[in-house]
Amino acid sequence: MGEINQQLFSIDALVPRGLVSGSADLIRVPISSDGLCPLRICWNEGVITSLQGLDDSVPRPNQIILPRLSEPHTHLDKAFSWSETPNFNGTYINAFSQNLKEHQSRTSLKVHERAEVSMNLALRNGIRAIRTHVDSFGPHAEMTWEVLLDVQKKWKRLIELQLVALVPLDFWSTDNGLLMAKKLATVGGLLGGVLVPPFDRRKSSENLRRMVQLAYQFDLDIDLHIDESDNQPAAGIKSLLTVLDKTRTRVNITCSHASSLSLLRSEQLRCLASRIAEHQINIVALPLTNFWLLGRKPRHTPIQRSFAPVCQLQEAGIDVAIGSDNIQDPWFPLGNLDPLSLMAFSLPLTQLAPWDRRGLAPFTTASARLMNLSWDGVIKPGNPVELILLEGSSWVDLLANLSSRKIINRGVLLEDELI
């Protein structure tokens, strides 16, 4: 993607109050009922130098500024594979079967094309960082990693791409698991895996213990697919917590999905959330794929839904992000790497509203912290000018119409025509 030669130095826009930090005089800036405040953002050499509140003497801006956002959980290696390996009955079992079928026809060209289309979409839509889980088993695992590492290097100036090795959990207890951990340490990847019931508790605990040991040994983070299920509530997270209770090693752990936690009784959930917070585990909720896959019965609309209870987890002090997960693959037929579309879809599913600070955090600050990004998305002096400029004067304008947007990278407008 090319850049417009025009260098900007300031912009007047509405900014979510929950994302603003700066001088005390910002407290007096008039804030709309949906939490937007009019500001003049000034910068030099790609860094914010000052924030100035706009009073009633200045016309209210008709544009909204957000930080460039992050995607905390997706699967670029199989993105856009639905047409080749569709899952028309929408079941978890058939999704996995079609996933394995896709492995058989996977080529470096296909993986590269999927990743490039995804990265271009992400850039257009305002994403600055992506964490993708990479199928690291099967006949083409090594090839897939080679392709995505090349994509990571190519795009690093515009989008940070994080790679998670997605494997069966027992892989980390093998010699190949040790070799993979060493490789991840050299390329900055993460350890991944799947813990979904039914599973053997003793074997799974040993595999989790070994995984945590490797993460500690090679200074790696962990991101697990866990409890993506509509039965045996929180079985996976309970096993993980038991392992962590018995070890003195400290590693950064993210639990993605955590869907079945919503099936716990309120007091059970409160106690479990307290333990999760104690171990500083992060959670990534994935509403679109989970609402599509879980709880399926023929000609039956699920009454009780399996989906990470975001608000209850936040109340316990846990960082919770919301991700899009699958992009038109056997696990979910939709998805487009658009964080605003994700926000709009998630609003009725989660009852999280972006005009509330906690409702916005899963798409902004919590997601950035969870991914260990260098900037958490807060707009304040000294932070980078990585922004999305959107048409509209309210959240309803923005989300109901998914308004057009411009991307500002290091203080420079990016030119769409040169993508």
JSON list of C-alpha atoms in Angstrom, two decimals, residues 84-283:
[
{"chain": "A", "resi": 84, "resn": "GLU", "atom": "CA", "xyz": [-13.58, -25.44, -1.46]},
{"chain": "A", "resi": 85, "resn": "THR", "atom": "CA", "xyz": [-14.57, -27.09, 1.82]},
{"chain": "A", "resi": 86, "resn": "PRO", "atom": "CA", "xyz": [-18.00, -25.82, 2.89]},
{"chain": "A", "resi": 87, "resn": "ASN", "atom": "CA", "xyz": [-19.76, -26.90, 6.07]},
{"chain": "A", "resi": 88, "resn": "PHE", "atom": "CA", "xyz": [-23.42, -26.56, 5.17]},
{"chain": "A", "resi": 89, "resn": "ASN", "atom": "CA", "xyz": [-24.81, -28.28, 8.27]},
{"chain": "A", "resi": 90, "resn": "GLY", "atom": "CA", "xyz": [-22.82, -25.92, 10.50]},
{"chain": "A", "resi": 91, "resn": "THR", "atom": "CA", "xyz": [-21.73, -28.52, 13.05]},
{"chain": "A", "resi": 92, "resn": "TYR", "atom": "CA", "xyz": [-18.45, -28.49, 14.95]},
{"chain": "A", "resi": 93, "resn": "ILE", "atom": "CA", "xyz": [-17.69, -32.08, 13.91]},
{"chain": "A", "resi": 94, "resn": "ASN", "atom": "CA", "xyz": [-18.21, -31.37, 10.22]},
{"chain": "A", "resi": 95, "resn": "ALA", "atom": "CA", "xyz": [-16.16, -28.17, 10.47]},
{"chain": "A", "resi": 96, "resn": "PHE", "atom": "CA", "xyz": [-13.22, -30.17, 11.79]},
{"chain": "A", "resi": 97, "resn": "SER", "atom": "CA", "xyz": [-13.67, -32.83, 9.10]},
{"chain": "A", "resi": 98, "resn": "GLN", "atom": "CA", "xyz": [-13.68, -30.20, 6.36]},
{"chain": "A", "resi": 99, "resn": "ASN", "atom": "CA", "xyz": [-10.70, -28.49, 7.99]},
{"chain": "A", "resi": 100, "resn": "LEU", "atom": "CA", "xyz": [-8.69, -31.71, 7.63]},
{"chain": "A", "resi": 101, "resn": "LYS", "atom": "CA", "xyz": [-9.90, -32.07, 4.04]},
{"chain": "A", "resi": 102, "resn": "GLU", "atom": "CA", "xyz": [-8.61, -28.58, 3.28]},
{"chain": "A", "resi": 103, "resn": "HIS", "atom": "CA", "xyz": [-5.18, -29.63, 4.56]},
{"chain": "A", "resi": 104, "resn": "GLN", "atom": "CA", "xyz": [-4.92, -32.23, 1.81]},
{"chain": "A", "resi": 105, "resn": "SER", "atom": "CA", "xyz": [-5.26, -29.70, -1.01]},
{"chain": "A", "resi": 106, "resn": "ARG", "atom": "CA", "xyz": [-3.32, -26.89, 0.67]},
{"chain": "A", "resi": 107, "resn": "THR", "atom": "CA", "xyz": [-0.51, -25.31, -1.37]},
{"chain": "A", "resi": 108, "resn": "SER", "atom": "CA", "xyz": [1.90, -22.48, -0.70]},
{"chain": "A", "resi": 109, "resn": "LEU", "atom": "CA", "xyz": [0.17, -20.43, -3.39]},
{"chain": "A", "resi": 110, "resn": "LYS", "atom": "CA", "xyz": [-3.24, -20.85, -1.74]},
{"chain": "A", "resi": 111, "resn": "VAL", "atom": "CA", "xyz": [-1.93, -19.94, 1.71]},
{"chain": "A", "resi": 112, "resn": "HIS", "atom": "CA", "xyz": [-0.09, -16.93, 0.33]},
{"chain": "A", "resi": 113, "resn": "GLU", "atom": "CA", "xyz": [-3.14, -15.68, -1.60]},
{"chain": "A", "resi": 114, "resn": "ARG", "atom": "CA", "xyz": [-5.40, -16.10, 1.44]},
{"chain": "A", "resi": 115, "resn": "ALA", "atom": "CA", "xyz": [-2.98, -14.24, 3.66]},
{"chain": "A", "resi": 116, "resn": "GLU", "atom": "CA", "xyz": [-2.44, -11.40, 1.20]},
{"chain": "A", "resi": 117, "resn": "VAL", "atom": "CA", "xyz": [-6.17, -10.88, 0.67]},
{"chain": "A", "resi": 118, "resn": "SER", "atom": "CA", "xyz": [-6.63, -10.92, 4.45]},
{"chain": "A", "resi": 119, "resn": "MET", "atom": "CA", "xyz": [-3.85, -8.43, 5.14]},
{"chain": "A", "resi": 120, "resn": "ASN", "atom": "CA", "xyz": [-5.11, -6.01, 2.50]},
{"chain": "A", "resi": 121, "resn": "LEU", "atom": "CA", "xyz": [-8.62, -6.23, 3.91]},
{"chain": "A", "resi": 122, "resn": "ALA", "atom": "CA", "xyz": [-7.32, -5.69, 7.40]},
{"chain": "A", "resi": 123, "resn": "LEU", "atom": "CA", "xyz": [-5.35, -2.63, 6.36]},
{"chain": "A", "resi": 124, "resn": "ARG", "atom": "CA", "xyz": [-8.30, -1.07, 4.53]},
{"chain": "A", "resi": 125, "resn": "ASN", "atom": "CA", "xyz": [-10.54, -1.74, 7.52]},
{"chain": "A", "resi": 126, "resn": "GLY", "atom": "CA", "xyz": [-8.23, -0.17, 10.09]},
{"chain": "A", "resi": 127, "resn": "ILE", "atom": "CA", "xyz": [-6.39, -3.09, 11.70]},
{"chain": "A", "resi": 128, "resn": "ARG", "atom": "CA", "xyz": [-2.80, -2.61, 12.87]},
{"chain": "A", "resi": 129, "resn": "ALA", "atom": "CA", "xyz": [-2.12, -6.01, 14.46]},
{"chain": "A", "resi": 130, "resn": "ILE", "atom": "CA", "xyz": [-3.39, -9.57, 13.92]},
{"chain": "A", "resi": 131, "resn": "ARG", "atom": "CA", "xyz": [-2.89, -12.71, 15.96]},
{"chain": "A", "resi": 132, "resn": "THR", "atom": "CA", "xyz": [-3.46, -15.73, 13.72]},
{"chain": "A", "resi": 133, "resn": "HIS", "atom": "CA", "xyz": [-3.50, -19.35, 14.82]},
{"chain": "A", "resi": 134, "resn": "VAL", "atom": "CA", "xyz": [-1.65, -21.51, 12.32]},
{"chain": "A", "resi": 135, "resn": "ASP", "atom": "CA", "xyz": [-2.56, -25.17, 11.76]},
{"chain": "A", "resi": 136, "resn": "SER", "atom": "CA", "xyz": [0.85, -26.66, 12.61]},
{"chain": "A", "resi": 137, "resn": "PHE", "atom": "CA", "xyz": [0.05, -30.31, 12.00]},
{"chain": "A", "resi": 138, "resn": "GLY", "atom": "CA", "xyz": [-0.58, -32.33, 8.87]},
{"chain": "A", "resi": 139, "resn": "PRO", "atom": "CA", "xyz": [1.39, -32.68, 5.64]},
{"chain": "A", "resi": 140, "resn": "HIS", "atom": "CA", "xyz": [1.82, -28.98, 4.89]},
{"chain": "A", "resi": 141, "resn": "ALA", "atom": "CA", "xyz": [2.53, -27.50, 8.31]},
{"chain": "A", "resi": 142, "resn": "GLU", "atom": "CA", "xyz": [6.12, -26.48, 7.60]},
{"chain": "A", "resi": 143, "resn": "MET", "atom": "CA", "xyz": [5.18, -24.93, 4.26]},
{"chain": "A", "resi": 144, "resn": "THR", "atom": "CA", "xyz": [2.38, -22.96, 5.87]},
{"chain": "A", "resi": 145, "resn": "TRP", "atom": "CA", "xyz": [4.76, -21.50, 8.44]},
{"chain": "A", "resi": 146, "resn": "GLU", "atom": "CA", "xyz": [7.29, -20.53, 5.77]},
{"chain": "A", "resi": 147, "resn": "VAL", "atom": "CA", "xyz": [4.61, -18.66, 3.82]},
{"chain": "A", "resi": 148, "resn": "LEU", "atom": "CA", "xyz": [3.21, -16.82, 6.83]},
{"chain": "A", "resi": 149, "resn": "LEU", "atom": "CA", "xyz": [6.65, -15.86, 8.10]},
{"chain": "A", "resi": 150, "resn": "ASP", "atom": "CA", "xyz": [7.31, -14.28, 4.68]},
{"chain": "A", "resi": 151, "resn": "VAL", "atom": "CA", "xyz": [3.98, -12.43, 4.89]},
{"chain": "A", "resi": 152, "resn": "GLN", "atom": "CA", "xyz": [4.83, -11.32, 8.43]},
{"chain": "A", "resi": 153, "resn": "LYS", "atom": "CA", "xyz": [8.13, -9.84, 7.26]},
{"chain": "A", "resi": 154, "resn": "LYS", "atom": "CA", "xyz": [6.61, -8.14, 4.22]},
{"chain": "A", "resi": 155, "resn": "TRP", "atom": "CA", "xyz": [3.83, -6.43, 6.18]},
{"chain": "A", "resi": 156, "resn": "LYS", "atom": "CA", "xyz": [5.64, -5.56, 9.42]},
{"chain": "A", "resi": 157, "resn": "ARG", "atom": "CA", "xyz": [5.75, -1.81, 8.66]},
{"chain": "A", "resi": 158, "resn": "LEU", "atom": "CA", "xyz": [1.96, -1.64, 8.35]},
{"chain": "A", "resi": 159, "resn": "ILE", "atom": "CA", "xyz": [0.51, -4.57, 10.32]},
{"chain": "A", "resi": 160, "resn": "GLU", "atom": "CA", "xyz": [2.06, -6.58, 13.14]},
{"chain": "A", "resi": 161, "resn": "LEU", "atom": "CA", "xyz": [1.34, -10.27, 12.48]},
{"chain": "A", "resi": 162, "resn": "GLN", "atom": "CA", "xyz": [1.58, -12.66, 15.44]},
{"chain": "A", "resi": 163, "resn": "LEU", "atom": "CA", "xyz": [1.69, -16.41, 14.77]},
{"chain": "A", "resi": 164, "resn": "VAL", "atom": "CA", "xyz": [0.41, -19.11, 17.14]},
{"chain": "A", "resi": 165, "resn": "ALA", "atom": "CA", "xyz": [1.30, -22.78, 16.59]},
{"chain": "A", "resi": 166, "resn": "LEU", "atom": "CA", "xyz": [-2.08, -24.57, 16.72]},
{"chain": "A", "resi": 167, "resn": "VAL", "atom": "CA", "xyz": [-1.50, -28.27, 17.42]},
{"chain": "A", "resi": 168, "resn": "PRO", "atom": "CA", "xyz": [-3.05, -31.12, 19.44]},
{"chain": "A", "resi": 169, "resn": "LEU", "atom": "CA", "xyz": [-2.17, -30.52, 23.07]},
{"chain": "A", "resi": 170, "resn": "ASP", "atom": "CA", "xyz": [-0.10, -33.71, 23.42]},
{"chain": "A", "resi": 171, "resn": "PHE", "atom": "CA", "xyz": [2.25, -32.44, 20.68]},
{"chain": "A", "resi": 172, "resn": "TRP", "atom": "CA", "xyz": [4.08, -30.34, 23.28]},
{"chain": "A", "resi": 173, "resn": "SER", "atom": "CA", "xyz": [5.03, -33.51, 25.18]},
{"chain": "A", "resi": 174, "resn": "THR", "atom": "CA", "xyz": [6.95, -34.89, 22.18]},
{"chain": "A", "resi": 175, "resn": "ASP", "atom": "CA", "xyz": [10.43, -34.29, 20.78]},
{"chain": "A", "resi": 176, "resn": "ASN", "atom": "CA", "xyz": [8.86, -32.47, 17.83]},
{"chain": "A", "resi": 177, "resn": "GLY", "atom": "CA", "xyz": [7.11, -30.23, 20.31]},
{"chain": "A", "resi": 178, "resn": "LEU", "atom": "CA", "xyz": [10.45, -29.27, 21.82]},
{"chain": "A", "resi": 179, "resn": "LEU", "atom": "CA", "xyz": [11.84, -28.50, 18.35]},
{"chain": "A", "resi": 180, "resn": "MET", "atom": "CA", "xyz": [8.79, -26.38, 17.54]},
{"chain": "A", "resi": 181, "resn": "ALA", "atom": "CA", "xyz": [9.16, -24.44, 20.79]},
{"chain": "A", "resi": 182, "resn": "LYS", "atom": "CA", "xyz": [12.79, -23.70, 19.91]},
{"chain": "A", "resi": 183, "resn": "LYS", "atom": "CA", "xyz": [11.71, -22.49, 16.47]},
{"chain": "A", "resi": 184, "resn": "LEU", "atom": "CA", "xyz": [8.99, -20.27, 17.94]},
{"chain": "A", "resi": 185, "resn": "ALA", "atom": "CA", "xyz": [11.57, -18.72, 20.24]},
{"chain": "A", "resi": 186, "resn": "THR", "atom": "CA", "xyz": [13.59, -17.62, 17.21]},
{"chain": "A", "resi": 187, "resn": "VAL", "atom": "CA", "xyz": [10.65, -16.19, 15.24]},
{"chain": "A", "resi": 188, "resn": "GLY", "atom": "CA", "xyz": [8.62, -14.73, 18.12]},
{"chain": "A", "resi": 189, "resn": "GLY", "atom": "CA", "xyz": [5.66, -17.10, 17.89]},
{"chain": "A", "resi": 190, "resn": "LEU", "atom": "CA", "xyz": [3.28, -18.42, 20.54]},
{"chain": "A", "resi": 191, "resn": "LEU", "atom": "CA", "xyz": [2.43, -21.89, 21.82]},
{"chain": "A", "resi": 192, "resn": "GLY", "atom": "CA", "xyz": [-1.12, -22.96, 20.99]},
{"chain": "A", "resi": 193, "resn": "GLY", "atom": "CA", "xyz": [-3.36, -25.96, 21.39]},
{"chain": "A", "resi": 194, "resn": "VAL", "atom": "CA", "xyz": [-6.90, -27.20, 21.86]},
{"chain": "A", "resi": 195, "resn": "LEU", "atom": "CA", "xyz": [-8.55, -28.37, 25.07]},
{"chain": "A", "resi": 196, "resn": "VAL", "atom": "CA", "xyz": [-12.19, -29.18, 24.42]},
{"chain": "A", "resi": 197, "resn": "PRO", "atom": "CA", "xyz": [-14.17, -31.94, 26.19]},
{"chain": "A", "resi": 198, "resn": "PRO", "atom": "CA", "xyz": [-14.29, -34.83, 26.24]},
{"chain": "A", "resi": 199, "resn": "PHE", "atom": "CA", "xyz": [-10.66, -35.34, 27.26]},
{"chain": "A", "resi": 200, "resn": "ASP", "atom": "CA", "xyz": [-8.62, -37.49, 29.61]},
{"chain": "A", "resi": 201, "resn": "ARG", "atom": "CA", "xyz": [-7.99, -35.24, 32.62]},
{"chain": "A", "resi": 202, "resn": "ARG", "atom": "CA", "xyz": [-4.76, -36.92, 33.74]},
{"chain": "A", "resi": 203, "resn": "LYS", "atom": "CA", "xyz": [-3.17, -36.88, 30.27]},
{"chain": "A", "resi": 204, "resn": "SER", "atom": "CA", "xyz": [-4.38, -33.36, 29.54]},
{"chain": "A", "resi": 205, "resn": "SER", "atom": "CA", "xyz": [-2.99, -32.09, 32.82]},
{"chain": "A", "resi": 206, "resn": "GLU", "atom": "CA", "xyz": [0.41, -33.58, 32.03]},
{"chain": "A", "resi": 207, "resn": "ASN", "atom": "CA", "xyz": [0.35, -32.06, 28.53]},
{"chain": "A", "resi": 208, "resn": "LEU", "atom": "CA", "xyz": [-0.63, -28.68, 29.95]},
{"chain": "A", "resi": 209, "resn": "ARG", "atom": "CA", "xyz": [2.16, -28.90, 32.51]},
{"chain": "A", "resi": 210, "resn": "ARG", "atom": "CA", "xyz": [4.69, -29.66, 29.77]},
{"chain": "A", "resi": 211, "resn": "MET", "atom": "CA", "xyz": [3.36, -26.82, 27.63]},
{"chain": "A", "resi": 212, "resn": "VAL", "atom": "CA", "xyz": [3.74, -24.34, 30.48]},
{"chain": "A", "resi": 213, "resn": "GLN", "atom": "CA", "xyz": [7.28, -25.61, 31.11]},
{"chain": "A", "resi": 214, "resn": "LEU", "atom": "CA", "xyz": [8.23, -25.05, 27.46]},
{"chain": "A", "resi": 215, "resn": "ALA", "atom": "CA", "xyz": [6.72, -21.58, 27.49]},
{"chain": "A", "resi": 216, "resn": "TYR", "atom": "CA", "xyz": [8.73, -20.70, 30.59]},
{"chain": "A", "resi": 217, "resn": "GLN", "atom": "CA", "xyz": [11.93, -22.30, 29.27]},
{"chain": "A", "resi": 218, "resn": "PHE", "atom": "CA", "xyz": [11.84, -20.40, 25.95]},
{"chain": "A", "resi": 219, "resn": "ASP", "atom": "CA", "xyz": [10.11, -17.23, 27.18]},
{"chain": "A", "resi": 220, "resn": "LEU", "atom": "CA", "xyz": [7.02, -17.80, 25.04]},
{"chain": "A", "resi": 221, "resn": "ASP", "atom": "CA", "xyz": [3.40, -16.82, 25.50]},
{"chain": "A", "resi": 222, "resn": "ILE", "atom": "CA", "xyz": [0.50, -19.29, 25.27]},
{"chain": "A", "resi": 223, "resn": "ASP", "atom": "CA", "xyz": [-2.84, -18.91, 23.50]},
{"chain": "A", "resi": 224, "resn": "LEU", "atom": "CA", "xyz": [-5.17, -21.89, 23.94]},
{"chain": "A", "resi": 225, "resn": "HIS", "atom": "CA", "xyz": [-8.43, -22.83, 22.25]},
{"chain": "A", "resi": 226, "resn": "ILE", "atom": "CA", "xyz": [-10.26, -23.90, 25.39]},
{"chain": "A", "resi": 227, "resn": "ASP", "atom": "CA", "xyz": [-13.81, -24.91, 26.35]},
{"chain": "A", "resi": 228, "resn": "GLU", "atom": "CA", "xyz": [-15.25, -24.24, 22.89]},
{"chain": "A", "resi": 229, "resn": "SER", "atom": "CA", "xyz": [-18.12, -26.46, 23.91]},
{"chain": "A", "resi": 230, "resn": "ASP", "atom": "CA", "xyz": [-21.76, -26.58, 24.97]},
{"chain": "A", "resi": 231, "resn": "ASN", "atom": "CA", "xyz": [-21.20, -29.25, 27.64]},
{"chain": "A", "resi": 232, "resn": "GLN", "atom": "CA", "xyz": [-18.97, -29.94, 30.66]},
{"chain": "A", "resi": 233, "resn": "PRO", "atom": "CA", "xyz": [-18.83, -26.25, 31.62]},
{"chain": "A", "resi": 234, "resn": "ALA", "atom": "CA", "xyz": [-15.31, -24.85, 32.11]},
{"chain": "A", "resi": 235, "resn": "ALA", "atom": "CA", "xyz": [-13.71, -28.32, 32.17]},
{"chain": "A", "resi": 236, "resn": "GLY", "atom": "CA", "xyz": [-10.66, -27.11, 30.26]},
{"chain": "A", "resi": 237, "resn": "ILE", "atom": "CA", "xyz": [-10.02, -23.95, 32.24]},
{"chain": "A", "resi": 238, "resn": "LYS", "atom": "CA", "xyz": [-10.44, -25.83, 35.52]},
{"chain": "A", "resi": 239, "resn": "SER", "atom": "CA", "xyz": [-7.75, -28.29, 34.42]},
{"chain": "A", "resi": 240, "resn": "LEU", "atom": "CA", "xyz": [-5.45, -25.43, 33.40]},
{"chain": "A", "resi": 241, "resn": "LEU", "atom": "CA", "xyz": [-5.96, -23.64, 36.72]},
{"chain": "A", "resi": 242, "resn": "THR", "atom": "CA", "xyz": [-5.17, -26.82, 38.65]},
{"chain": "A", "resi": 243, "resn": "VAL", "atom": "CA", "xyz": [-1.90, -27.15, 36.75]},
{"chain": "A", "resi": 244, "resn": "LEU", "atom": "CA", "xyz": [-1.04, -23.49, 37.38]},
{"chain": "A", "resi": 245, "resn": "ASP", "atom": "CA", "xyz": [-1.84, -23.86, 41.08]},
{"chain": "A", "resi": 246, "resn": "LYS", "atom": "CA", "xyz": [0.83, -26.56, 41.30]},
{"chain": "A", "resi": 247, "resn": "THR", "atom": "CA", "xyz": [3.60, -24.82, 39.38]},
{"chain": "A", "resi": 248, "resn": "ARG", "atom": "CA", "xyz": [5.74, -21.85, 40.29]},
{"chain": "A", "resi": 249, "resn": "THR", "atom": "CA", "xyz": [6.47, -20.92, 36.70]},
{"chain": "A", "resi": 250, "resn": "ARG", "atom": "CA", "xyz": [4.90, -17.70, 35.46]},
{"chain": "A", "resi": 251, "resn": "VAL", "atom": "CA", "xyz": [3.95, -17.31, 31.78]},
{"chain": "A", "resi": 252, "resn": "ASN", "atom": "CA", "xyz": [1.52, -15.14, 29.87]},
{"chain": "A", "resi": 253, "resn": "ILE", "atom": "CA", "xyz": [-1.58, -17.17, 28.98]},
{"chain": "A", "resi": 254, "resn": "THR", "atom": "CA", "xyz": [-4.60, -16.32, 26.87]},
{"chain": "A", "resi": 255, "resn": "CYS", "atom": "CA", "xyz": [-7.64, -18.58, 26.78]},
{"chain": "A", "resi": 256, "resn": "SER", "atom": "CA", "xyz": [-9.59, -18.20, 23.57]},
{"chain": "A", "resi": 257, "resn": "HIS", "atom": "CA", "xyz": [-13.30, -19.09, 23.35]},
{"chain": "A", "resi": 258, "resn": "ALA", "atom": "CA", "xyz": [-14.04, -20.06, 27.00]},
{"chain": "A", "resi": 259, "resn": "SER", "atom": "CA", "xyz": [-17.57, -20.57, 25.67]},
{"chain": "A", "resi": 260, "resn": "SER", "atom": "CA", "xyz": [-18.95, -23.04, 28.17]},
{"chain": "A", "resi": 261, "resn": "LEU", "atom": "CA", "xyz": [-18.27, -20.73, 31.13]},
{"chain": "A", "resi": 262, "resn": "SER", "atom": "CA", "xyz": [-21.67, -19.20, 30.44]},
{"chain": "A", "resi": 263, "resn": "LEU", "atom": "CA", "xyz": [-23.29, -22.51, 31.46]},
{"chain": "A", "resi": 264, "resn": "LEU", "atom": "CA", "xyz": [-22.01, -22.24, 35.04]},
{"chain": "A", "resi": 265, "resn": "ARG", "atom": "CA", "xyz": [-24.23, -21.03, 37.86]},
{"chain": "A", "resi": 266, "resn": "SER", "atom": "CA", "xyz": [-23.57, -17.43, 38.94]},
{"chain": "A", "resi": 267, "resn": "GLU", "atom": "CA", "xyz": [-21.65, -18.26, 42.10]},
{"chain": "A", "resi": 268, "resn": "GLN", "atom": "CA", "xyz": [-19.57, -20.93, 40.32]},
{"chain": "A", "resi": 269, "resn": "LEU", "atom": "CA", "xyz": [-18.69, -18.42, 37.62]},
{"chain": "A", "resi": 270, "resn": "ARG", "atom": "CA", "xyz": [-17.77, -15.75, 40.16]},
{"chain": "A", "resi": 271, "resn": "CYS", "atom": "CA", "xyz": [-15.38, -18.10, 41.99]},
{"chain": "A", "resi": 272, "resn": "LEU", "atom": "CA", "xyz": [-13.84, -19.37, 38.75]},
{"chain": "A", "resi": 273, "resn": "ALA", "atom": "CA", "xyz": [-13.38, -15.84, 37.39]},
{"chain": "A", "resi": 274, "resn": "SER", "atom": "CA", "xyz": [-11.57, -14.91, 40.60]},
{"chain": "A", "resi": 275, "resn": "ARG", "atom": "CA", "xyz": [-9.12, -17.78, 40.07]},
{"chain": "A", "resi": 276, "resn": "ILE", "atom": "CA", "xyz": [-8.61, -16.80, 36.42]},
{"chain": "A", "resi": 277, "resn": "ALA", "atom": "CA", "xyz": [-7.84, -13.24, 37.51]},
{"chain": "A", "resi": 278, "resn": "GLU", "atom": "CA", "xyz": [-5.46, -14.49, 40.20]},
{"chain": "A", "resi": 279, "resn": "HIS", "atom": "CA", "xyz": [-3.37, -16.21, 37.53]},
{"chain": "A", "resi": 280, "resn": "GLN", "atom": "CA", "xyz": [-3.65, -13.13, 35.26]},
{"chain": "A", "resi": 281, "resn": "ILE", "atom": "CA", "xyz": [-5.09, -15.17, 32.41]},
{"chain": "A", "resi": 282, "resn": "ASN", "atom": "CA", "xyz": [-6.55, -13.18, 29.52]},
{"chain": "A", "resi": 283, "resn": "ILE", "atom": "CA", "xyz": [-9.70, -14.20, 27.64]}
]
